[in-house]
Coordinates of C-alpha atoms in Angstrom, one line a residue:
M247 CA 11.4 -9.2 21.9
L248 CA 14.2 -11.1 20.5
A249 CA 15.7 -14.4 20.1
Q250 CA 19.4 -14.5 20.0
K251 CA 22.0 -17.2 19.2
I252 CA 25.3 -17.1 21.0
A253 CA 27.7 -18.8 18.7
R254 CA 31.2 -19.5 20.2
S255 CA 32.4 -22.0 22.7
L256 CA 33.9 -20.7 25.9
S257 CA 36.1 -22.5 28.4
A258 CA 33.9 -24.9 30.3
R259 CA 32.7 -24.0 33.7
S260 CA 32.7 -27.0 36.0
A261 CA 29.3 -28.6 35.7
S262 CA 29.9 -30.7 38.8
S263 CA 30.0 -27.8 41.2
P264 CA 26.9 -27.5 43.6
L265 CA 26.1 -24.1 42.0
M266 CA 26.0 -25.5 38.5
R267 CA 24.1 -28.6 39.5
Y268 CA 21.5 -26.1 41.0
L269 CA 21.4 -23.9 37.9
N270 CA 21.3 -26.9 35.5
S271 CA 18.8 -28.9 37.5
S272 CA 16.1 -28.7 34.9
C273 CA 18.6 -29.1 32.1
S274 CA 20.1 -32.3 33.5
N275 CA 16.6 -33.6 34.2
G276 CA 15.4 -32.4 30.8
D277 CA 14.9 -35.9 29.4
K278 CA 12.9 -36.9 32.5
L279 CA 10.8 -33.7 32.2
A280 CA 10.2 -34.3 28.5
R281 CA 9.2 -37.9 29.1
S282 CA 6.7 -36.9 31.8
F283 CA 4.9 -34.9 29.1
S284 CA 5.4 -37.2 26.1
A285 CA 3.9 -40.2 24.4
K286 CA 6.2 -43.0 23.2
S287 CA 8.8 -41.6 20.8
S288 CA 8.3 -44.6 18.5
N289 CA 4.8 -43.2 17.7
W290 CA 6.5 -40.3 15.7
I291 CA 7.6 -40.4 12.1
P292 CA 11.2 -39.5 11.7
E293 CA 12.5 -36.0 10.7
C294 CA 9.4 -33.9 11.1
S295 CA 9.3 -30.6 9.3
L296 CA 9.8 -27.2 11.1
D297 CA 6.1 -26.5 10.9
T298 CA 5.3 -29.8 12.6
R299 CA 7.9 -29.2 15.3
I300 CA 6.5 -25.7 16.0
V301 CA 3.2 -27.4 16.9
H302 CA 4.4 -30.5 18.8
G303 CA 8.1 -30.0 19.5
G304 CA 9.0 -30.8 23.2
V305 CA 5.3 -30.9 24.2
C306 CA 3.2 -34.1 24.0
P307 CA 0.3 -35.6 25.9
D308 CA 0.8 -36.4 29.6
E309 CA 1.4 -40.1 30.1
K310 CA -0.7 -40.1 33.4
T311 CA -3.7 -38.1 32.3
G312 CA -3.6 -37.8 28.6
A313 CA -3.8 -34.0 28.8
I314 CA -2.6 -32.6 25.5
L315 CA -1.5 -29.2 27.0
T316 CA 1.5 -28.6 29.2
P317 CA 0.1 -27.5 32.7
V318 CA 0.8 -24.0 34.0
Y319 CA 2.8 -24.4 37.3
M320 CA 2.0 -21.3 39.3
S321 CA 4.2 -22.3 42.1
T322 CA 7.0 -20.3 43.7
T323 CA 8.7 -23.3 45.4
F324 CA 8.8 -27.0 45.1
V325 CA 8.8 -29.5 48.0
Q326 CA 11.8 -31.7 48.3
E327 CA 11.4 -35.4 49.5
S328 CA 14.6 -35.2 51.6
V329 CA 17.9 -33.4 51.8
D330 CA 19.6 -36.3 50.0
K331 CA 17.1 -36.1 47.2
Y332 CA 17.3 -32.3 46.8
L333 CA 16.7 -31.4 43.2
E334 CA 16.0 -35.0 42.2
K335 CA 12.8 -33.9 40.5
G336 CA 14.6 -31.0 38.9
F337 CA 13.0 -28.0 40.6
S338 CA 13.3 -26.1 43.8
Y339 CA 12.4 -22.4 43.2
S340 CA 10.9 -20.7 40.2
R341 CA 13.4 -18.0 39.9
T342 CA 15.9 -20.7 38.8
N343 CA 13.6 -23.1 37.0
N344 CA 9.9 -23.7 36.5
P345 CA 8.4 -26.7 34.7
T346 CA 6.1 -24.6 32.4
V347 CA 8.9 -22.1 31.5
K348 CA 11.4 -25.0 31.0
M349 CA 9.1 -26.6 28.4
L350 CA 9.0 -23.4 26.4
E351 CA 12.8 -23.0 26.7
E352 CA 13.3 -26.6 25.4
K353 CA 10.9 -26.0 22.6
V354 CA 12.5 -22.7 21.5
A355 CA 15.9 -24.3 21.6
K356 CA 14.7 -27.2 19.4
I357 CA 13.2 -24.9 16.8
E358 CA 16.2 -22.6 16.7
N359 CA 18.7 -25.6 16.6
G360 CA 20.4 -24.6 19.8
Y361 CA 21.6 -26.7 22.8
D362 CA 19.2 -24.9 25.3
S363 CA 17.8 -21.5 26.0
I364 CA 16.6 -19.1 28.7
C365 CA 13.3 -17.4 28.3
V366 CA 13.0 -14.0 29.9
S367 CA 10.4 -11.3 30.4
T368 CA 11.2 -9.1 27.4
G369 CA 13.5 -8.9 24.4
M370 CA 15.5 -6.1 26.1
A371 CA 16.0 -8.5 29.1
A372 CA 17.5 -11.0 26.6
T373 CA 19.8 -8.2 25.1
A374 CA 20.9 -7.1 28.6
S375 CA 21.6 -10.7 29.6
C376 CA 23.7 -11.3 26.5
I377 CA 25.9 -8.3 27.1
N378 CA 26.2 -8.9 30.8
A379 CA 27.1 -12.5 30.2
F380 CA 29.9 -12.0 27.7
M381 CA 31.3 -8.5 28.3
K382 CA 33.0 -6.7 31.2
A383 CA 34.6 -3.3 31.8
G384 CA 37.3 -2.7 29.2
D385 CA 35.7 -4.9 26.5
H386 CA 34.6 -3.8 23.1
C387 CA 31.6 -4.7 20.9
V388 CA 31.0 -4.3 17.2
I389 CA 27.2 -3.7 16.8
T390 CA 25.0 -2.8 14.0
N391 CA 24.4 1.0 13.5
C392 CA 20.7 0.3 13.0
S393 CA 20.0 -1.7 16.1
Y394 CA 16.6 -1.6 17.9
G395 CA 16.2 1.8 19.7
G396 CA 16.2 0.2 23.1
T397 CA 19.4 -1.7 22.3
N398 CA 21.1 1.5 21.2
R399 CA 20.0 3.3 24.4
I400 CA 21.1 0.6 26.8
C401 CA 24.6 0.4 25.2
R402 CA 25.0 4.2 25.4
E403 CA 23.3 4.9 28.8
Q404 CA 24.2 1.8 30.9
F405 CA 27.1 -0.2 29.5
V406 CA 29.4 2.7 28.3
P407 CA 29.4 4.3 31.8
L408 CA 30.4 0.8 33.1
G409 CA 33.6 0.9 31.0
M410 CA 32.5 -1.0 27.9
S411 CA 32.8 0.5 24.4
F412 CA 30.7 0.0 21.2
S413 CA 31.3 0.6 17.5
F414 CA 28.0 1.1 15.7
V415 CA 28.8 0.2 12.1
D416 CA 27.1 -0.8 8.9
F417 CA 26.7 -4.6 8.8
T418 CA 25.6 -4.8 5.2
D419 CA 29.3 -5.2 4.3
P420 CA 31.1 -7.9 6.3
K421 CA 34.5 -6.2 5.6
T422 CA 33.3 -3.2 7.6
V423 CA 32.5 -5.4 10.5
E424 CA 35.9 -7.1 10.4
N425 CA 37.7 -3.8 10.0
S426 CA 36.0 -2.5 13.2
I427 CA 37.3 -5.3 15.4
Q428 CA 39.8 -4.2 18.0
P429 CA 42.2 -6.2 20.2
N430 CA 39.6 -6.0 23.1
T431 CA 36.6 -6.9 21.0
K432 CA 34.6 -9.7 22.7
L433 CA 31.2 -9.6 20.9
I434 CA 29.8 -9.0 17.5
F435 CA 26.1 -8.0 18.0
S436 CA 24.2 -8.3 14.7
E437 CA 20.5 -7.8 13.8
S438 CA 19.1 -9.1 10.5
P439 CA 16.9 -7.8 9.1
T440 CA 17.3 -4.6 11.1
N441 CA 14.3 -3.0 12.8
P442 CA 12.9 -0.9 11.2
T443 CA 15.1 -0.3 8.1
L444 CA 15.1 -3.9 6.9
T445 CA 18.7 -4.0 5.9
L446 CA 20.3 -7.5 6.0
A447 CA 23.6 -8.9 7.3
D448 CA 25.3 -11.8 5.6
L449 CA 25.2 -14.0 8.7
D450 CA 27.4 -16.8 7.3
A451 CA 30.2 -14.3 6.3
I452 CA 30.1 -12.5 9.7
W453 CA 30.1 -15.8 11.5
E454 CA 33.3 -16.8 9.7
I455 CA 34.8 -13.5 10.8
A456 CA 33.8 -14.2 14.4
Q457 CA 35.4 -17.6 14.3
R458 CA 38.6 -16.4 12.8
H459 CA 39.0 -13.8 15.5
G460 CA 37.7 -15.9 18.4
I461 CA 34.8 -13.6 19.2
Y462 CA 31.3 -14.3 20.4
M463 CA 28.6 -13.6 17.9
S464 CA 25.0 -12.7 18.8
V465 CA 22.2 -12.5 16.2
T466 CA 19.0 -10.6 17.0
L467 CA 16.3 -12.1 14.8
H468 CA 13.3 -9.9 14.6
L469 CA 12.0 -11.2 11.3
Q470 CA 14.2 -13.8 9.7
L471 CA 13.3 -16.2 12.5
P472 CA 10.4 -15.7 14.9
I473 CA 11.0 -14.0 18.2
L474 CA 8.8 -14.4 21.3
T475 CA 7.0 -11.0 21.7
K476 CA 6.6 -10.9 17.9
Y477 CA 5.8 -14.0 15.9
Y478 CA 6.0 -16.6 18.7
D479 CA 3.3 -14.8 20.6
G480 CA 1.7 -13.1 17.6
L481 CA -1.5 -12.2 19.4
N482 CA -0.4 -9.1 21.4
I483 CA -0.9 -11.2 24.6
G484 CA 2.5 -11.3 26.2
T485 CA 6.1 -10.0 26.1
G486 CA 9.1 -12.2 26.2
G487 CA 12.7 -12.7 25.0
A488 CA 14.9 -15.7 24.6
L489 CA 18.7 -16.3 24.5
I490 CA 19.5 -19.5 22.7
A491 CA 22.9 -21.1 23.4
K492 CA 24.8 -23.2 20.9
T493 CA 26.8 -25.2 23.4
P494 CA 26.4 -26.5 27.0
E495 CA 29.1 -24.2 28.2
L496 CA 27.4 -21.1 26.7
Y497 CA 24.1 -22.2 28.2
E498 CA 25.7 -22.5 31.7
R499 CA 26.9 -18.9 31.4
I500 CA 23.6 -17.4 30.3
K501 CA 21.7 -19.5 32.9
L502 CA 24.0 -18.3 35.7
V503 CA 23.5 -14.6 34.6
Q504 CA 19.7 -15.2 34.4
N505 CA 19.6 -16.6 37.9
M506 CA 21.7 -13.8 39.4
H507 CA 19.7 -11.1 37.7
G508 CA 16.3 -12.7 38.2
N509 CA 15.4 -12.1 34.5
I510 CA 12.7 -14.7 34.2
M511 CA 9.4 -15.3 32.4
S512 CA 6.2 -15.9 34.3
P513 CA 4.7 -19.4 34.0
M514 CA 1.4 -18.0 32.7
T515 CA 3.2 -16.1 29.8
A516 CA 5.2 -19.3 29.0
F517 CA 1.9 -21.3 29.0
L518 CA 0.3 -18.9 26.6
M519 CA 3.3 -18.8 24.3
L520 CA 3.5 -22.6 24.1
H521 CA 0.1 -22.4 22.5
T522 CA 0.1 -19.2 20.5
M523 CA 3.3 -20.4 18.7
K524 CA 1.4 -23.4 17.3
T525 CA -0.2 -21.3 14.7
M526 CA 3.0 -19.4 13.9
G527 CA 3.7 -21.2 10.6
L528 CA 0.3 -20.4 9.3
R529 CA 0.4 -16.8 10.5
I530 CA 3.8 -16.0 9.0
K531 CA 2.9 -17.5 5.6
Q532 CA -0.3 -15.3 5.4
Q533 CA 1.5 -12.2 6.8
S534 CA 4.3 -12.6 4.3
K535 CA 1.9 -13.1 1.4
S536 CA -0.2 -10.1 2.4
A537 CA 2.9 -7.9 3.0
M538 CA 4.1 -8.6 -0.5
Q539 CA 0.7 -7.5 -2.0
I540 CA 0.7 -4.3 0.1
A541 CA 4.3 -3.5 -0.8
T542 CA 3.5 -4.0 -4.5
F543 CA 0.5 -1.7 -4.1
L544 CA 2.5 1.0 -2.4
E545 CA 5.2 0.9 -5.0
S546 CA 2.7 1.9 -7.6
H547 CA 0.9 4.7 -5.6
P548 CA 1.6 8.2 -6.7
K549 CA 1.8 9.5 -3.1
V550 CA 4.5 7.0 -2.1
T551 CA 8.2 7.9 -2.8
K552 CA 9.9 4.8 -1.5
V553 CA 9.0 1.3 -0.3
V554 CA 11.3 -1.2 1.3
Y555 CA 10.4 -4.9 1.7
P556 CA 12.9 -7.8 1.4
G557 CA 10.5 -9.6 -1.0
L558 CA 10.4 -6.8 -3.6
K559 CA 12.8 -7.0 -6.6
S560 CA 13.7 -3.4 -5.8
H561 CA 15.2 -4.4 -2.4
P562 CA 19.0 -3.9 -2.8
Q563 CA 19.7 -7.2 -0.9
K564 CA 17.0 -9.3 -2.6
E565 CA 19.5 -12.2 -3.4
L566 CA 20.7 -12.3 0.2
A567 CA 17.1 -12.2 1.5
D568 CA 16.1 -15.1 -0.6
R569 CA 19.1 -17.1 0.6
Q570 CA 18.6 -16.4 4.3
H571 CA 14.9 -16.4 4.6
R572 CA 13.2 -19.8 4.7
D573 CA 10.9 -20.7 1.8
G574 CA 10.9 -17.1 0.5
L575 CA 9.0 -15.9 3.6
H576 CA 10.1 -12.3 4.3
G577 CA 7.8 -11.5 7.2
G578 CA 5.1 -9.0 7.7
M579 CA 7.1 -5.8 8.2
L580 CA 7.8 -3.1 5.6
W581 CA 8.3 0.6 5.5
F582 CA 7.7 3.5 3.2
D583 CA 8.0 7.3 2.7
V584 CA 5.3 9.6 1.3
N585 CA 4.8 12.9 -0.5
G586 CA 3.0 14.9 2.2
D587 CA 2.7 14.8 5.9
P588 CA 3.2 11.2 7.2
I589 CA 1.8 12.1 10.6
K590 CA -1.5 13.2 8.9
L591 CA -1.6 9.8 7.2
M592 CA -1.2 7.9 10.4
D593 CA -3.8 10.0 12.3
N594 CA -6.3 9.6 9.5
I595 CA -5.9 6.0 8.6
K596 CA -8.9 3.9 9.5
R597 CA -9.3 0.4 11.0
P598 CA -8.4 -2.4 10.5
W599 CA -5.0 -0.5 10.8
T600 CA -4.0 0.3 14.4
L601 CA -1.6 3.1 15.4
C602 CA 0.6 1.5 18.1
E603 CA 4.0 -0.2 18.7
N604 CA 4.8 -3.8 18.2
L605 CA 5.1 -6.0 15.1
G606 CA 4.4 -9.6 14.1
A607 CA 0.9 -9.7 15.6
T608 CA -2.3 -10.8 14.0
E609 CA -3.5 -7.2 14.0
S610 CA -2.0 -4.9 11.3
I611 CA 0.0 -2.0 13.0
I612 CA 1.2 1.3 11.7
T613 CA 4.0 3.1 13.6
A614 CA 5.7 6.5 13.5
C615 CA 9.2 5.2 14.3
A616 CA 10.9 8.6 14.8
V617 CA 8.5 9.5 17.6
M618 CA 7.6 6.1 18.9
T619 CA 9.9 3.0 18.7
H620 CA 13.1 4.9 18.0
A621 CA 12.5 8.2 19.8
N622 CA 15.3 7.4 22.2
M623 CA 18.0 7.3 19.5
I624 CA 20.1 10.4 19.0
R625 CA 18.5 12.2 16.0
E626 CA 21.7 12.4 14.1
D627 CA 22.3 8.7 14.5
R628 CA 18.7 7.9 13.5
L629 CA 18.9 10.0 10.3
K630 CA 22.3 8.5 9.4
V631 CA 20.8 5.0 9.2
G632 CA 17.7 6.2 7.2
I633 CA 15.0 6.6 9.9
T634 CA 13.7 9.9 8.8
D635 CA 11.2 12.0 10.7
G636 CA 8.5 10.8 8.3
F637 CA 9.5 7.1 8.3
I638 CA 6.4 4.9 8.3
R639 CA 6.7 1.3 9.5
I640 CA 3.8 -1.1 9.0
S641 CA 3.4 -4.6 10.4
V642 CA 1.0 -6.6 8.4
G643 CA -1.4 -8.9 10.2
I644 CA -3.8 -11.7 9.0
E645 CA -6.7 -9.5 7.9
D646 CA -7.9 -9.6 4.3
P647 CA -5.1 -7.7 2.4
A648 CA -7.8 -6.1 0.2
D649 CA -9.2 -4.3 3.3
L650 CA -5.7 -3.2 4.4
I651 CA -5.0 -1.8 0.9
R652 CA -8.3 0.1 0.9
G653 CA -7.4 1.6 4.2
L654 CA -4.0 2.7 3.1
D655 CA -5.3 4.0 -0.3
D656 CA -7.9 6.1 1.5
A657 CA -5.4 7.7 3.9
L658 CA -2.8 8.3 1.1
N659 CA -5.3 10.0 -1.1
Q660 CA -6.0 12.5 1.7
L661 CA -2.4 13.8 1.7

């Protein structure tokens, strides 16, 4: 899944219209909703750290009962006291707003420093919502040439036939991005680090380009900041995506698109993620530490020809990785190539490694990207960005790294 930040103001839609009052009901009542689940704000020390906000942000004990957890509201509809007081409590129908989901949306927005967010069922739902919200027939998008396979496919298979155009370019050089802008460009769609090649985009430089040209910018953050299905969830329990808006006007637009499309998250998934994310800080620190140990081991193994991890000195963008990644945490994902048959390695590798798709979870995962996560990319395009037929992606979990290294060593020595 993905979390995205839309970062350009658009002309304000009237927030006083009945439609926008309906769509923004939970947003306009956000303070009331937050108070209903919060203790006195004076009880908090000022300027809590990110790790503390991940645990407590937006969610505090209920004033009536003292319950420390946000309830799960499995209700389709919400009773209104009268016609005159319609939406006074902030909710009418769960396709538009749900109290449990709204709590997650507020918490995600706080952590990602946005105005507000929408939480949807998958990362691809967030991607589709972004493009649907800010592009139309005749518009052009500059997008990374190593986007997630599903993003690449939806652009080619759905949005191009609808009259939109996309330039898939190398985002490692901001000049290439700027030179790809056309008169009809409406969106710059970046991903950093890319999944799975782990190339980085200089987000500050590209943001300045977007500002100069008056273009929307979207950032898909698989690893640099947590995303819902990956590190927010982190337990292989649920799928989800989020679109985080920088301004009230941008939020109104994405909220309208979400409501029209029905791209929502279930209250139960939101409830689970509100709690799985509390351990995210601890998990990412352990996963990053273990990934560094495993990457260092692989670099020294005679059967391994190449290892890419942003924490390694050998990474060509190490300086940028250190600048953009908080506290030197580079995430749990890395990739490598081998001398020998990579499929044999993945078929022979023993637990605790697990052959499946996903990343960021507590379980360590090994993936054959060419035939699994990126099988829907055109082979020529896939090879062009470095995803070879033998490309091996691993997502490091929270197991003992010594056990993970033993498992890799055993499988590599069988090649």
